[in-house]
Amino acid sequence: MTDKHNMSEINERLVNVTIDGKAITAPASLSTIQALWHAGYPRIKSVGCLEGVCGSCRVLVRREGNSEVKTQLGCQTLIEEGMQVMFLVFPRPTHHTYKLENINSSWEVQTKFHKIFPEASHCRECGGCNASCPKGIDVMRGVELAAKGRFREAGELFVECVMCDLCLTACPELIAPNHVGLFSRRVTAYFHIRPSNLIRRLEGLQRGKFQVTEE
Amino acid sequence: MTGIPYSEALVNYQSAKSRDLPESDMATDELLQAFHPDYREGSLVSLKVGPNQGDKCHRELAGLLQSDARIDEADLAGATIVETDVLVIGGGGAGCAAALMAEQSGARVIMATKLRLGDSNTVMAEGGIQASIERGDTPQMHLDDTLKAGHNRGDRKLVSQMVMDAPDVIRWLIQQGMQFDLDEFGDLMTRRAGGTSADRVVYYRDYTGLEMMRALRESVRNSKIDVWDYSPVVELMSNESGHCAGAVISNLKDCSYVLIEARSVILATGGIGRMHLNGFPTSNHFGATGDGLVLAYRLGAQLRDLDSFQYHPTGLAYPHHLAGTLITEGVRSAGAHLLNGLGERFVDELMTRDHVSAAILRECAEGRGVRVDENTAGVWLDTPGVERKTPGILKERLPKLVELGRKCGINPAEMPLLVYPTLHYQNGGIVIDENGLSTVPGLYCVGEVSGGIHGRNRIMGNALLEIISFGRQAGIKAAEMTHGRGHKKVTIGHLSKLRRELAVAGMPMDVKGPMLFPECAKFEKDADYEGFRRKKQ
Ligand SMILES: Cc1cc2nc3c(=O)[nH]c(=O)nc-3n(C[C@H](O)[C@H](O)[C@H](O)COP(=O)(O)OP(=O)(O)OC[C@H]3O[C@@H](n4cnc5c(N)ncnc54)[C@H](O)[C@@H]3O)c2cc1C
Ligand code: SF4
Ligand code: SF4
Ligand code: FES
């Protein structure tokens, strides 16, 4: 159990970081975005929810004493001594396009999937997507499952996906793994969510069973 | 702030034996008068110019509603002009629903949004969306609950239409590819919102908004809708007869102005959280700066309930860098208690949000809060209590809460979180009719920017319902307008009148609106934009 008093003391500590080439000194409790603002630098691009759900704030991070460069969400990354941070430019959108309405029945989903995402079956299992995902999603496994037609299972892996497109940028086969994940989720809803309580109510409404009094 | 020191309060929390509801609580009206921020002295002023002249309005909002425009005719010389049928402003849930329906009805649609498509309050929603679908529940009960929670100030006609549409909204969302939590037989699970009489909130974990936004964004991206991101609207335009006829956007990518002329405009810019009314922290996204209210008001749109805002009871109070972050009402729906520094309950946690927030503010004001430092106090949200009652529930149903705990460095299954009310929602907004049409012809307004549904207090799940229900309706209606004749002349002529009125009323002309970005982002100083008004040549 963390004692909050100690925590607040630690958080006031100042650390030195480099963000987009600017040397900044700021309290360790700030995120990379907050640190930029704190130091008086403007930043509006790549800022959204500030809560880790919109996927706008993609950053490259290198920590002191470690040559590895990681991709993370800037609003979720607290600054550390010696950290180097670079905001990434806008991702290029995927070239894949589809409409759920054009899939005539659930029997067709697999065939259509391979037409829409022909690259998915060429995954070379390089793991680039997994390494880039700030949410720790097993993206590669998701692509594999979707390519096998196991869409429900594939979609389940992407529950926390914020569509930051980092895996899309990382993929050498241009698979757009996050869109594969989202496709898997969407077809599952589109073809298989048929709640009887909702349908019963819709029928009732259609028959005029429910009215409200509008005075 | 006064209060019981943190470590002492923690001991009180751990040793408290009974968690009984306090015998007598204050009546809602009395409690709100005494402690709700809406009733704070000095926070309201009368508007001096515009369609709501004389009405009470929050001081900070009034400053922006009566601010000077950011542009004038000279800025627009040589600007590119683009033409379309329907212009949708804002890329949250309301904007997406409207754009999709307008496109489906055959209109050419441009969607201009300030940040990325989907950067919005919608993506952050957690708790769920209301629709009466359970056996013991009816649209009538949904209507009654909504009006009652809004202190009978909501518009009965609008709410009636919305509650009748609710089940179909859920069906439509499923058809867009949105998932919901289902029970073992495939039925929709429901939970209860504070201040309501039935289990009526459907949801996807505590990621309802994320799931909704993912599906809608993908629908929009795969349609013919032309999405312009990083394109904040800085002014609306009108035609010779005062009909809204487009907007001026400022392209943040190449720092130029573009004029979009449209047969009709749908404004879906969301809320005001980042105005930090009364100095409160907020749960809202970075772009929630009330732009739509300012833009519409200038063009002559009537607003309502400008003195009523929702402070959500459970914003994170501590640590500081996360202050204001929302903890979903779903946690209280699941049975979590609120406890003061003495380890005692002090309010029925499932009362309406305004009541619960006021009760928390009372505890803190009267010295029974948990004190962290001079500026920070709060009360406990007893998450370990819920976990004890239903082991595993946090991880399974409230993963976002667990994740938030991780960021604070605590495990919510073992330690309670410290909470304090956070500025969450704009209850009022632009007056609309059943089609989302404002009092300005050609200007539709949907989502949080509009007013009338929630009266003076909103219940969980009605906002997500409203944005889709009215978004769809306005999209269809706006597309119909494209059959009319085109505009003769499209201008920002309304600004001369505005400036005259501001001068007559003696308003300071150095305040510029809309706000566009929170001050902390230092937007005006950004070298890329050179102070925004001077565009790069
Ligand atoms: C943390 C949180 C949790 C919530 N949980 C729930 C819940 O469980 N259930 C519920 O019913 N409601 C909930 N709400 C409320 C609900 O999410 C919002 O009221 C609703 O999503 C608003 O939708 P919207 O489309 O009107 O606005 P938003 O989703 O905020 O979208 C507004 C869009 O307009 C854009 N914009 C703003 N200004 C401009 C401009 N000048 N030019 C161009 N574009 C502009 C923004 O960038 C954004 O894309 C929650 C809100 C928050 C903040
Ligand atoms: S799966 Fe891809 S898009 Fe989704 S969060 Fe991970 S990296 Fe981002
Ligand atoms: S990055 Fe692309 S190719 Fe590599 S494992 Fe992921 S999906 Fe496969
Ligand atoms: S700003 Fe939304 S994820 Fe970081």
XYZ file of C-alpha atoms in Angstrom, chain A residues 2 15 24 31 50 57 71 78 84 92 100 116 132 135 139 147 153-154 159 162 164 166 170 180-181 183 212 214-215:
29
model
C 1.440 3.359 -0.998
C 13.636 16.371 -13.193
C 12.881 21.274 -19.746
C 3.113 14.010 -18.033
C -5.485 13.749 -21.657
C -0.601 11.921 -28.150
C 6.347 4.354 -28.486
C 5.240 10.789 -16.629
C 14.096 12.129 -24.283
C -1.296 8.415 -42.428
C -20.586 -3.522 -42.988
C -10.693 -6.142 -47.590
C 4.733 -0.514 -30.492
C -1.763 -0.610 -24.336
C -1.879 -7.302 -31.709
C -7.028 -14.317 -40.558
C -11.826 -13.979 -30.194
C -9.655 -11.557 -32.173
C -10.968 -4.061 -25.951
C -7.429 3.532 -28.546
C -3.492 5.467 -31.892
C 1.148 3.077 -33.706
C 5.029 -0.175 -37.331
C -8.248 -5.643 -38.452
C -9.030 -5.699 -34.729
C -13.270 -5.014 -38.070
C -45.745 8.673 -23.145
C -47.105 14.710 -23.521
C -49.017 17.329 -21.621
